[in-house]
mmCIF file of C-alpha atoms in Angstrom:
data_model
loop_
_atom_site.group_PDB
_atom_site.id
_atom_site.type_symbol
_atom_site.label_atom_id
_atom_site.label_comp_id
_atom_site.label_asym_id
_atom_site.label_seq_id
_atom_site.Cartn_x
_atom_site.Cartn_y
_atom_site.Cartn_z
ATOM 1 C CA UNK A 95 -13.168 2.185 6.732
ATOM 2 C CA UNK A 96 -9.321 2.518 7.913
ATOM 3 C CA UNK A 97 -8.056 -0.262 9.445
ATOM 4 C CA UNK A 98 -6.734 0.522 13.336
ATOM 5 C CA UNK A 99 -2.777 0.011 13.884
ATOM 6 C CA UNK A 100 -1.303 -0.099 16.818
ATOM 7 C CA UNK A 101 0.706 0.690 18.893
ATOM 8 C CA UNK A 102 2.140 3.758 16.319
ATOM 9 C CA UNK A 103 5.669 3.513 16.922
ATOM 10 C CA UNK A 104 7.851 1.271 18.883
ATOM 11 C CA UNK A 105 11.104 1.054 19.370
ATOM 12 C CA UNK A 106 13.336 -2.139 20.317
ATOM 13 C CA UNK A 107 16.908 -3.140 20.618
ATOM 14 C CA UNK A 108 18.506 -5.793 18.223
ATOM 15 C CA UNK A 109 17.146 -9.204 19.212
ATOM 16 C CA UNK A 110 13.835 -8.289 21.180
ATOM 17 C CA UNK A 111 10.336 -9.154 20.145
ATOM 18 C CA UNK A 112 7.757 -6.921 18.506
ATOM 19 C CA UNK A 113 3.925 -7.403 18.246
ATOM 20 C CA UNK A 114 1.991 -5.050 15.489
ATOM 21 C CA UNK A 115 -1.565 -5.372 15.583
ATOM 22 C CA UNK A 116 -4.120 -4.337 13.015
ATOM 23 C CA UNK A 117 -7.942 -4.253 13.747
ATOM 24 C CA UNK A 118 -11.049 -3.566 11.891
ATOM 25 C CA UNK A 119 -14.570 -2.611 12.975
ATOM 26 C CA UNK A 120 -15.774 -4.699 9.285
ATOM 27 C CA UNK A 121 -15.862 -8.431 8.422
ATOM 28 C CA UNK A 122 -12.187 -9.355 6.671
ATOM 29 C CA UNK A 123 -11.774 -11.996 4.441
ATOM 30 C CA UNK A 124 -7.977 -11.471 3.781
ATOM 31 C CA UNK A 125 -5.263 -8.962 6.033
ATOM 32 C CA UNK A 126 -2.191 -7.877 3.767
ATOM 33 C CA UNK A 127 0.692 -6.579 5.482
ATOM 34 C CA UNK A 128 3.901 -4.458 3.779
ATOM 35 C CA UNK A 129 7.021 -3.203 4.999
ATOM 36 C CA UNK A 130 8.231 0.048 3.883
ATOM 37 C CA UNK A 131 12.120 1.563 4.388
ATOM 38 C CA UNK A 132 12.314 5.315 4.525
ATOM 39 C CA UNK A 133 12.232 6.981 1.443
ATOM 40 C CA UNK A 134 11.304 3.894 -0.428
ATOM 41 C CA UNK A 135 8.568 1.841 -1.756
ATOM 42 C CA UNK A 136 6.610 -0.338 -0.106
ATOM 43 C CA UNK A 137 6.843 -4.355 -0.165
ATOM 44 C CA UNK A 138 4.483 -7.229 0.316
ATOM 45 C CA UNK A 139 5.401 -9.489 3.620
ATOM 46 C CA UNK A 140 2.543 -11.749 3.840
ATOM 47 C CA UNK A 141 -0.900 -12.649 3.250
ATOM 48 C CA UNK A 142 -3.951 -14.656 5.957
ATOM 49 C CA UNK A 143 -6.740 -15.516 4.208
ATOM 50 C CA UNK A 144 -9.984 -16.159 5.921
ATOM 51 C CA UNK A 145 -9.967 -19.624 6.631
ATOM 52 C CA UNK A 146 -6.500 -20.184 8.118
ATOM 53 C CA UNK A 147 -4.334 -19.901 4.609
ATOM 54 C CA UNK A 148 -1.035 -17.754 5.091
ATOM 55 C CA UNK A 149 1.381 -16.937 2.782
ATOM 56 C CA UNK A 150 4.618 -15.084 2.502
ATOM 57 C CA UNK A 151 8.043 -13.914 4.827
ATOM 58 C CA UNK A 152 9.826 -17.092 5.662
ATOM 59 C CA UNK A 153 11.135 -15.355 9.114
ATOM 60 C CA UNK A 154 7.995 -13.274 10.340
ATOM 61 C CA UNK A 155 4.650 -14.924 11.428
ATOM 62 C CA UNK A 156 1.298 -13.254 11.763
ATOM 63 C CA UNK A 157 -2.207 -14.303 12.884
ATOM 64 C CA UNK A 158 -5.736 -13.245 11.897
ATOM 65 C CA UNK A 159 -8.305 -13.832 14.019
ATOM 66 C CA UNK A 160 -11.494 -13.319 11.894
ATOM 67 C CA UNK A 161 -13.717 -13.346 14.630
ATOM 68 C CA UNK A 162 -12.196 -10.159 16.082
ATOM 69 C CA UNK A 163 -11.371 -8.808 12.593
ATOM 70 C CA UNK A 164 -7.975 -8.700 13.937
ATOM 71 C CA UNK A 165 -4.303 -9.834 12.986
ATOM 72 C CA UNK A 166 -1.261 -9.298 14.717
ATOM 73 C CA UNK A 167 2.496 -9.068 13.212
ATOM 74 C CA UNK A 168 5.005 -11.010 15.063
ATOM 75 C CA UNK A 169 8.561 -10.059 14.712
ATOM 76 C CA UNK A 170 10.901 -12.331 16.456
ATOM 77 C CA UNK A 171 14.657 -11.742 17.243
ATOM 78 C CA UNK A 172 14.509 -8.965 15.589
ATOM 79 C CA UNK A 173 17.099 -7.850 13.146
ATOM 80 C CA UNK A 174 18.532 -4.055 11.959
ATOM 81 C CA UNK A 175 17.064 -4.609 8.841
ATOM 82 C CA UNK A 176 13.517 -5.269 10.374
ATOM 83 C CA UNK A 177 13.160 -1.498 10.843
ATOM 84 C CA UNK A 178 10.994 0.469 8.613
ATOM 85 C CA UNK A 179 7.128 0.912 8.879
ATOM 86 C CA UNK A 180 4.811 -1.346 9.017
ATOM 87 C CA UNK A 181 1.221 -1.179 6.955
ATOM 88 C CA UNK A 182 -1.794 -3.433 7.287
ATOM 89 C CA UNK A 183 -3.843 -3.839 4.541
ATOM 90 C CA UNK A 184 -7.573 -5.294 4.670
ATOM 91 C CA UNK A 185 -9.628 -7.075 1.960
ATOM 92 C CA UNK A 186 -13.233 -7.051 2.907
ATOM 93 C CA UNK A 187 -14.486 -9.773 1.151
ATOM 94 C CA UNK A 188 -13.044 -12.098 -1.928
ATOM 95 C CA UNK A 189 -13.071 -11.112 -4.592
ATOM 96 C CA UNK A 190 -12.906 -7.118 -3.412
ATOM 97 C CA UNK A 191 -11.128 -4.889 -5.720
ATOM 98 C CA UNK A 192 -9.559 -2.721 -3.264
ATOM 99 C CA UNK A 193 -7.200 -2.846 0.039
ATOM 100 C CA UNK A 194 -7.682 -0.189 2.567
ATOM 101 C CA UNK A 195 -4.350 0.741 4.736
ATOM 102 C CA UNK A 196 -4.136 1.315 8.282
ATOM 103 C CA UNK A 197 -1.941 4.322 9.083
ATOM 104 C CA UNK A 198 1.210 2.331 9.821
ATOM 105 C CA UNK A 199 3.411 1.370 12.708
ATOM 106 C CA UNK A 200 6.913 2.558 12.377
ATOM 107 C CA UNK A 201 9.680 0.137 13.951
ATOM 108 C CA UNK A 202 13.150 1.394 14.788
ATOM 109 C CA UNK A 203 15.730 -1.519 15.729
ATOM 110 C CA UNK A 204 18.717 -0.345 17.491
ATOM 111 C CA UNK A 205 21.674 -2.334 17.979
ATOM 112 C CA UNK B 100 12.438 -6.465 -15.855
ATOM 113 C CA UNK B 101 12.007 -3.115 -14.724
ATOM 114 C CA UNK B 102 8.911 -3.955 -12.827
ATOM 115 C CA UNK B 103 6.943 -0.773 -11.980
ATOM 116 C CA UNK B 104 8.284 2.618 -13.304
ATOM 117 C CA UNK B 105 6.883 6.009 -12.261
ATOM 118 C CA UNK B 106 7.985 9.398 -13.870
ATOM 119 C CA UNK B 107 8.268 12.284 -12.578
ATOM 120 C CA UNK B 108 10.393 11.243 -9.170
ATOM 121 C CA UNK B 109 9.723 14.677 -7.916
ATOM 122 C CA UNK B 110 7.166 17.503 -9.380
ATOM 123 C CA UNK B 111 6.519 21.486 -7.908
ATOM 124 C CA UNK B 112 3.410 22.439 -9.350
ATOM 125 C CA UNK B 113 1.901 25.417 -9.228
ATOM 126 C CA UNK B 114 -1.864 25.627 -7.592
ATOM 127 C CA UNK B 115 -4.543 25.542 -10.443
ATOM 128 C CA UNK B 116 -1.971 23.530 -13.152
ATOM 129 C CA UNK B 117 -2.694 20.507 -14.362
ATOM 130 C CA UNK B 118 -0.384 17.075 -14.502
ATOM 131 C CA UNK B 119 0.027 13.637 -15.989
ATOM 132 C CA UNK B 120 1.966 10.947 -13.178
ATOM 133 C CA UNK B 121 3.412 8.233 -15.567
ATOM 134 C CA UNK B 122 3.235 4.562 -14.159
ATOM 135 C CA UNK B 123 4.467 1.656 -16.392
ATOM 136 C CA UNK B 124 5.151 -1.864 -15.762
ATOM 137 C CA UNK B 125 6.234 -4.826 -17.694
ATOM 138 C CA UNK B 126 4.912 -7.733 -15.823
ATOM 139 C CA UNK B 127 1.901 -7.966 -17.863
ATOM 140 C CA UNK B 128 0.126 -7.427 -14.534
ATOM 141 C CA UNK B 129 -3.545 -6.827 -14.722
ATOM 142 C CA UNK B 130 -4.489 -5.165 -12.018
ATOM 143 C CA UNK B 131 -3.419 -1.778 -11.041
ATOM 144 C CA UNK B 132 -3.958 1.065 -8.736
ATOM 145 C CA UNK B 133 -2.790 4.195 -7.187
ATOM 146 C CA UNK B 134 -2.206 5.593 -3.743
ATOM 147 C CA UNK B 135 -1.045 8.717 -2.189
ATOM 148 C CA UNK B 136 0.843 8.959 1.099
ATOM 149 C CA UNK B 137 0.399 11.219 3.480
ATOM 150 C CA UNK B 138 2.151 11.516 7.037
ATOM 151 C CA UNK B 139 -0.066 9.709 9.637
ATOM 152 C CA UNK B 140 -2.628 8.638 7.135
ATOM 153 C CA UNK B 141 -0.978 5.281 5.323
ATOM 154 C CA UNK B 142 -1.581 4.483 2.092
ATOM 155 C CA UNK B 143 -5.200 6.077 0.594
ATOM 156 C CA UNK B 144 -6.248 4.525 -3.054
ATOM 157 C CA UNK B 145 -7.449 6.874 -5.535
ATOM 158 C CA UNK B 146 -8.077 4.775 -8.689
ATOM 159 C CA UNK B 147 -8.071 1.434 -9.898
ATOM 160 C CA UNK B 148 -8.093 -0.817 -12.734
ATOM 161 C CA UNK B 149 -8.696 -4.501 -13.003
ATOM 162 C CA UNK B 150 -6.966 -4.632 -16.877
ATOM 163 C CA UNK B 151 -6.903 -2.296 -20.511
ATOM 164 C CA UNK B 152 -10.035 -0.318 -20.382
ATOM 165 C CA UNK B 153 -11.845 -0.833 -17.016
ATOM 166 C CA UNK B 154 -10.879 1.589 -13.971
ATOM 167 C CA UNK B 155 -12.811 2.146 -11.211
ATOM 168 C CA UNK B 156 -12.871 4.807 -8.213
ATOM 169 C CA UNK B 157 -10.975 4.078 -4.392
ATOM 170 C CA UNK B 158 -11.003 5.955 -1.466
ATOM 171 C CA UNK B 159 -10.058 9.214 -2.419
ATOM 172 C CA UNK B 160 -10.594 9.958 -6.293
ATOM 173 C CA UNK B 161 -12.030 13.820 -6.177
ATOM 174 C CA UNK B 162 -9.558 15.837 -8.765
ATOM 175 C CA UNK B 163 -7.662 12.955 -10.002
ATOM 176 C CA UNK B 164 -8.640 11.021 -13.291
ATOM 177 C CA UNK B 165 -7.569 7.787 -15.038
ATOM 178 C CA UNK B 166 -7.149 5.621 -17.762
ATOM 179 C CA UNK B 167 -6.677 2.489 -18.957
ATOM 180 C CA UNK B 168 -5.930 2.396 -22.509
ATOM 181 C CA UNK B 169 -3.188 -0.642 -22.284
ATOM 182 C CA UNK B 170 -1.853 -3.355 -19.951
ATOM 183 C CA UNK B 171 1.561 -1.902 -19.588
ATOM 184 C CA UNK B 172 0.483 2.257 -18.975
ATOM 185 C CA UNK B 173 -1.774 3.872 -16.053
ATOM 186 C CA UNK B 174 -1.305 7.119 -15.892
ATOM 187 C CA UNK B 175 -2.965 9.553 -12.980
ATOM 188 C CA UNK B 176 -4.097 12.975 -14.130
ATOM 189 C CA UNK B 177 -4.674 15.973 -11.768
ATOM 190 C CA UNK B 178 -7.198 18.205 -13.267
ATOM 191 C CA UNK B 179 -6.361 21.340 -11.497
ATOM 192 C CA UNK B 180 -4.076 20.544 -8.593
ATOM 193 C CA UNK B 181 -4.563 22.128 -5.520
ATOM 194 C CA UNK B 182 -2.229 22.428 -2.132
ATOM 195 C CA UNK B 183 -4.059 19.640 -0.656
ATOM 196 C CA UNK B 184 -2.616 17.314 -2.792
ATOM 197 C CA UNK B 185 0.808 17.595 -1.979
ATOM 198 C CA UNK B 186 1.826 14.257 -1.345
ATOM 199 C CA UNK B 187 3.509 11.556 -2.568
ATOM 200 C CA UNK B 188 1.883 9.124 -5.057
ATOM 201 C CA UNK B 189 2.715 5.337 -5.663
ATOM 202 C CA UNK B 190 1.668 3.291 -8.312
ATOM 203 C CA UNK B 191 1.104 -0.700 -7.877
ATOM 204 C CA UNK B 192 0.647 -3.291 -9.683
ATOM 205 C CA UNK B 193 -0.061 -7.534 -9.407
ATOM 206 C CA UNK B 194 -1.349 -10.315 -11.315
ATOM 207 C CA UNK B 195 -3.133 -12.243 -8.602
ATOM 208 C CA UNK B 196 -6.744 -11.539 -7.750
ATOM 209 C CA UNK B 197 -6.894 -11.875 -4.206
ATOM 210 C CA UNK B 198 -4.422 -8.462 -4.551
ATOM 211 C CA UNK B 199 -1.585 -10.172 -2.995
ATOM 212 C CA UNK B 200 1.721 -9.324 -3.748
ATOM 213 C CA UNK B 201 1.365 -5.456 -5.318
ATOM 214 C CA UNK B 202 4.697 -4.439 -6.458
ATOM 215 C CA UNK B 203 5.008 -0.604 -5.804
ATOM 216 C CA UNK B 204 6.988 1.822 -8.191
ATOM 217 C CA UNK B 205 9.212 4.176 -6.516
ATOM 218 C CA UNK B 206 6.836 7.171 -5.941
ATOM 219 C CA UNK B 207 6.101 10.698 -6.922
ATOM 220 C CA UNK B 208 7.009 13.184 -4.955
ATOM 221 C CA UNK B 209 4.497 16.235 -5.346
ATOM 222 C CA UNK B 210 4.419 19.510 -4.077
ATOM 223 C CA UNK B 211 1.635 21.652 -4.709
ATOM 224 C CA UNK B 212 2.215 26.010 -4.103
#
């Protein structure tokens, strides 16, 4: 089942705050998230594992609270090249083969 | 390294025709996988395969089919392509299990008439 994004779209001017959340109605073990630039590929920002484990982007933080089957995207002082959209990804147990994608959050940064 | 490679960039078919989507990568990655992208909707997987010979079903695999027959080649087939899956198609690919870190080829763009 497709992960929940929100909100859809959001738009900020350079050096504000943004907060992308991504919730599930299932049990997670691991939350993926992935920027993607128009007209381009995707690419991996980070990993939270069950258990507390993060890995990935030196500059942007997330959570993942796996009582709530949430985790949120936190995008601090936030730069022109921070815009693009923004995909969750969710990994239902370890060991799962596959990653289901919310529908995105797109992110425009004006200067 | 090239990383992943996807041929054609951009594909008009007509409705009914058949199609082979190329995806290569040299990163002796084991695990790979296709989406398609559609406005609104994210990123939907079709197929997947876990290395050379096994592939499995994702979200959406009606009229598409794979293989697997080395490390380095997945290719998607569309049987008999249909308007409803204009779209456009991305191959990944990564090494670790826990699926972290796909690397995405540069997409397919595919219009179906």
């Amino acid at each position: 089942q497709q992960p929940v994004q929100s909100p859809q779209a959001v738009i900020l001017r350079e050096g504000e705050d943004a907060v992308i959340n991504c919730s599930s109605s299932k049990a997670l073990y691991s939350v993926h998230w992935y920027r993607q630039k128009h007209g381009e590929a995707p690419v991996f920002l980070m990993i939270l594992l069950k258990g507390g484990e993060q890995k990935g982007h030196e500059k942007i933080s997330a959570s993942f609270n796996e009582k709530k089957q949430q985790s949120s995207l936190y995008l601090t002082a936030s730069q022109l090249s921070y815009s693009g959209t923004y995909f969750c990804g969710t990994q239902r147990y370890q060991g799962a083969q596959k990653l289901v994608f919310g529908q995105g959050t797109r992110l425009t940064i004006n200067p | 390294n090239a990383g992943v490679t996807q041929t054609p960039k951009f594909q008009v078919l007509k409705t009914g025709q058949s199609m082979t989507l190329q995806c290569a990568q040299d990163m002796n990655h084991e695990y790979m996988s296709w989406y398609r992208q559609d406005p609104g909707m994210g990123l939907r997987l079709i197929h997947y395969s876990v290395g050379a010979g096994i592939t499995d079903q994702g979200e959406v695999p009606n009229g598409y089919n794979v293989s697997r027959s080395t490390t380095e080649d997945f290719p998607l087939r569309l049987l008999s392509a249909a308007p409803s899956q204009t779209s456009v198609y991305f191959c990944a690919s990564t090494q670790e299990p826990s699926l972290e870190t796909q690397y995405f080829g540069p997409g397919t763009r595919l219009l179906v008439l």
